[in-house]
PDB file of C-alpha atoms in Angstrom:
ATOM      1  CA  MET A   1     -60.582  -3.933  34.921  1.00 61.00           C
ATOM      2  CA  VAL A   2     -58.403  -5.320  32.125  1.00 63.00           C
ATOM      3  CA  GLU A   3     -61.409  -7.199  30.735  1.00 73.00           C
ATOM      4  CA  LYS A   4     -63.461  -4.003  30.567  1.00 74.00           C
ATOM      5  CA  PHE A   5     -60.587  -2.295  28.728  1.00 72.00           C
ATOM      6  CA  ILE A   6     -60.254  -5.181  26.246  1.00 72.00           C
ATOM      7  CA  ASP A   7     -64.010  -5.385  25.740  1.00 81.00           C
ATOM      8  CA  GLY A   8     -64.125  -1.646  25.158  1.00 82.00           C
ATOM      9  CA  ASN A   9     -61.323  -1.838  22.570  1.00 86.00           C
ATOM     10  CA  VAL A  10     -62.905  -4.749  20.813  1.00 87.00           C
ATOM     11  CA  MET A  11     -66.251  -3.001  20.608  1.00 89.00           C
ATOM     12  CA  LYS A  12     -64.505   0.120  19.264  1.00 91.00           C
ATOM     13  CA  VAL A  13     -62.674  -1.896  16.588  1.00 91.00           C
ATOM     14  CA  VAL A  14     -65.888  -3.714  15.652  1.00 90.00           C
ATOM     15  CA  SER A  15     -67.762  -0.439  15.398  1.00 92.00           C
ATOM     16  CA  GLU A  16     -65.070   1.140  13.213  1.00 94.00           C
ATOM     17  CA  PHE A  17     -65.045  -1.914  11.002  1.00 93.00           C
ATOM     18  CA  GLN A  18     -68.819  -1.795  10.582  1.00 93.00           C
ATOM     19  CA  GLU A  19     -68.564   1.882   9.656  1.00 94.00           C
ATOM     20  CA  ALA A  20     -65.841   1.186   7.131  1.00 94.00           C
ATOM     21  CA  MET A  21     -67.785  -1.684   5.592  1.00 94.00           C
ATOM     22  CA  ALA A  22     -71.104   0.210   5.307  1.00 93.00           C
ATOM     23  CA  PRO A  23     -70.560   1.545   1.792  1.00 92.00           C
ATOM     24  CA  PHE A  24     -69.500  -1.950   0.585  1.00 93.00           C
ATOM     25  CA  ASN A  25     -72.591  -3.501   2.187  1.00 91.00           C
ATOM     26  CA  LYS A  26     -74.813  -0.914   0.464  1.00 93.00           C
ATOM     27  CA  ALA A  27     -73.154  -1.637  -2.902  1.00 93.00           C
ATOM     28  CA  GLU A  28     -73.542  -5.333  -2.341  1.00 93.00           C
ATOM     29  CA  GLN A  29     -77.268  -4.866  -1.542  1.00 92.00           C
ATOM     30  CA  ALA A  30     -77.731  -2.746  -4.669  1.00 93.00           C
ATOM     31  CA  LEU A  31     -76.033  -5.452  -6.819  1.00 92.00           C
ATOM     32  CA  LEU A  32     -78.270  -8.130  -5.336  1.00 92.00           C
ATOM     33  CA  MET A  33     -81.342  -6.018  -6.078  1.00 93.00           C
ATOM     34  CA  GLN A  34     -80.147  -5.545  -9.636  1.00 92.00           C
ATOM     35  CA  ARG A  35     -79.718  -9.294 -10.004  1.00 92.00           C
ATOM     36  CA  GLU A  36     -83.182  -9.875  -8.704  1.00 92.00           C
ATOM     37  CA  GLU A  37     -84.609  -7.288 -11.152  1.00 89.00           C
ATOM     38  CA  SER A  38     -82.714  -8.961 -13.979  1.00 88.00           C
ATOM     39  CA  LYS A  39     -84.238 -12.316 -13.047  1.00 89.00           C
ATOM     40  CA  LYS A  40     -87.712 -10.789 -13.037  1.00 88.00           C
ATOM     41  CA  ILE A  41     -87.122  -9.158 -16.386  1.00 85.00           C
ATOM     42  CA  GLU A  42     -85.861 -12.434 -17.850  1.00 87.00           C
ATOM     43  CA  GLU A  43     -89.170 -14.056 -16.889  1.00 91.00           C
ATOM     44  CA  LEU A  44     -91.262 -11.487 -18.791  1.00 89.00           C
ATOM     45  CA  PRO A  45     -92.591 -12.197 -22.273  1.00 92.00           C
ATOM     46  CA  ILE A  46     -90.270 -10.935 -24.987  1.00 91.00           C
ATOM     47  CA  GLU A  47     -92.661  -8.142 -25.987  1.00 92.00           C
ATOM     48  CA  GLU A  48     -92.570  -6.628 -22.479  1.00 91.00           C
ATOM     49  CA  ARG A  49     -88.766  -6.997 -22.325  1.00 88.00           C
ATOM     50  CA  PHE A  50     -88.417  -5.000 -25.634  1.00 90.00           C
ATOM     51  CA  GLN A  51     -90.775  -2.412 -24.190  1.00 91.00           C
ATOM     52  CA  LEU A  52     -88.523  -2.006 -21.167  1.00 87.00           C
ATOM     53  CA  ILE A  53     -85.495  -1.705 -23.325  1.00 88.00           C
ATOM     54  CA  ILE A  54     -87.213   1.061 -25.368  1.00 91.00           C
ATOM     55  CA  LEU A  55     -88.189   2.874 -22.202  1.00 90.00           C
ATOM     56  CA  GLU A  56     -84.615   2.693 -20.850  1.00 88.00           C
ATOM     57  CA  ASN A  57     -83.209   4.051 -24.084  1.00 91.00           C
ATOM     58  CA  GLU A  58     -85.704   6.911 -24.069  1.00 90.00           C
ATOM     59  CA  ARG A  59     -84.710   7.791 -20.484  1.00 89.00           C
ATOM     60  CA  ALA A  60     -80.997   7.624 -21.354  1.00 88.00           C
ATOM     61  CA  THR A  61     -81.384   9.971 -24.346  1.00 88.00           C
ATOM     62  CA  ALA A  62     -83.734  12.433 -22.559  1.00 77.00           C
TER      63      ALA A  62
END
């Protein structure tokens, strides 16, 4: 009986922790994706990189 109570409380705490961490996990995933994109961009020829910069600037000013 006590074990079920403890297990239930542990599961509740774990669940609440996972819920609290969800936004941070999503932010971390987004950051990792940005890093991967940066690596891909760095591998492009310089002309294509400049083209991407121009497109980003156009989007930002639109």
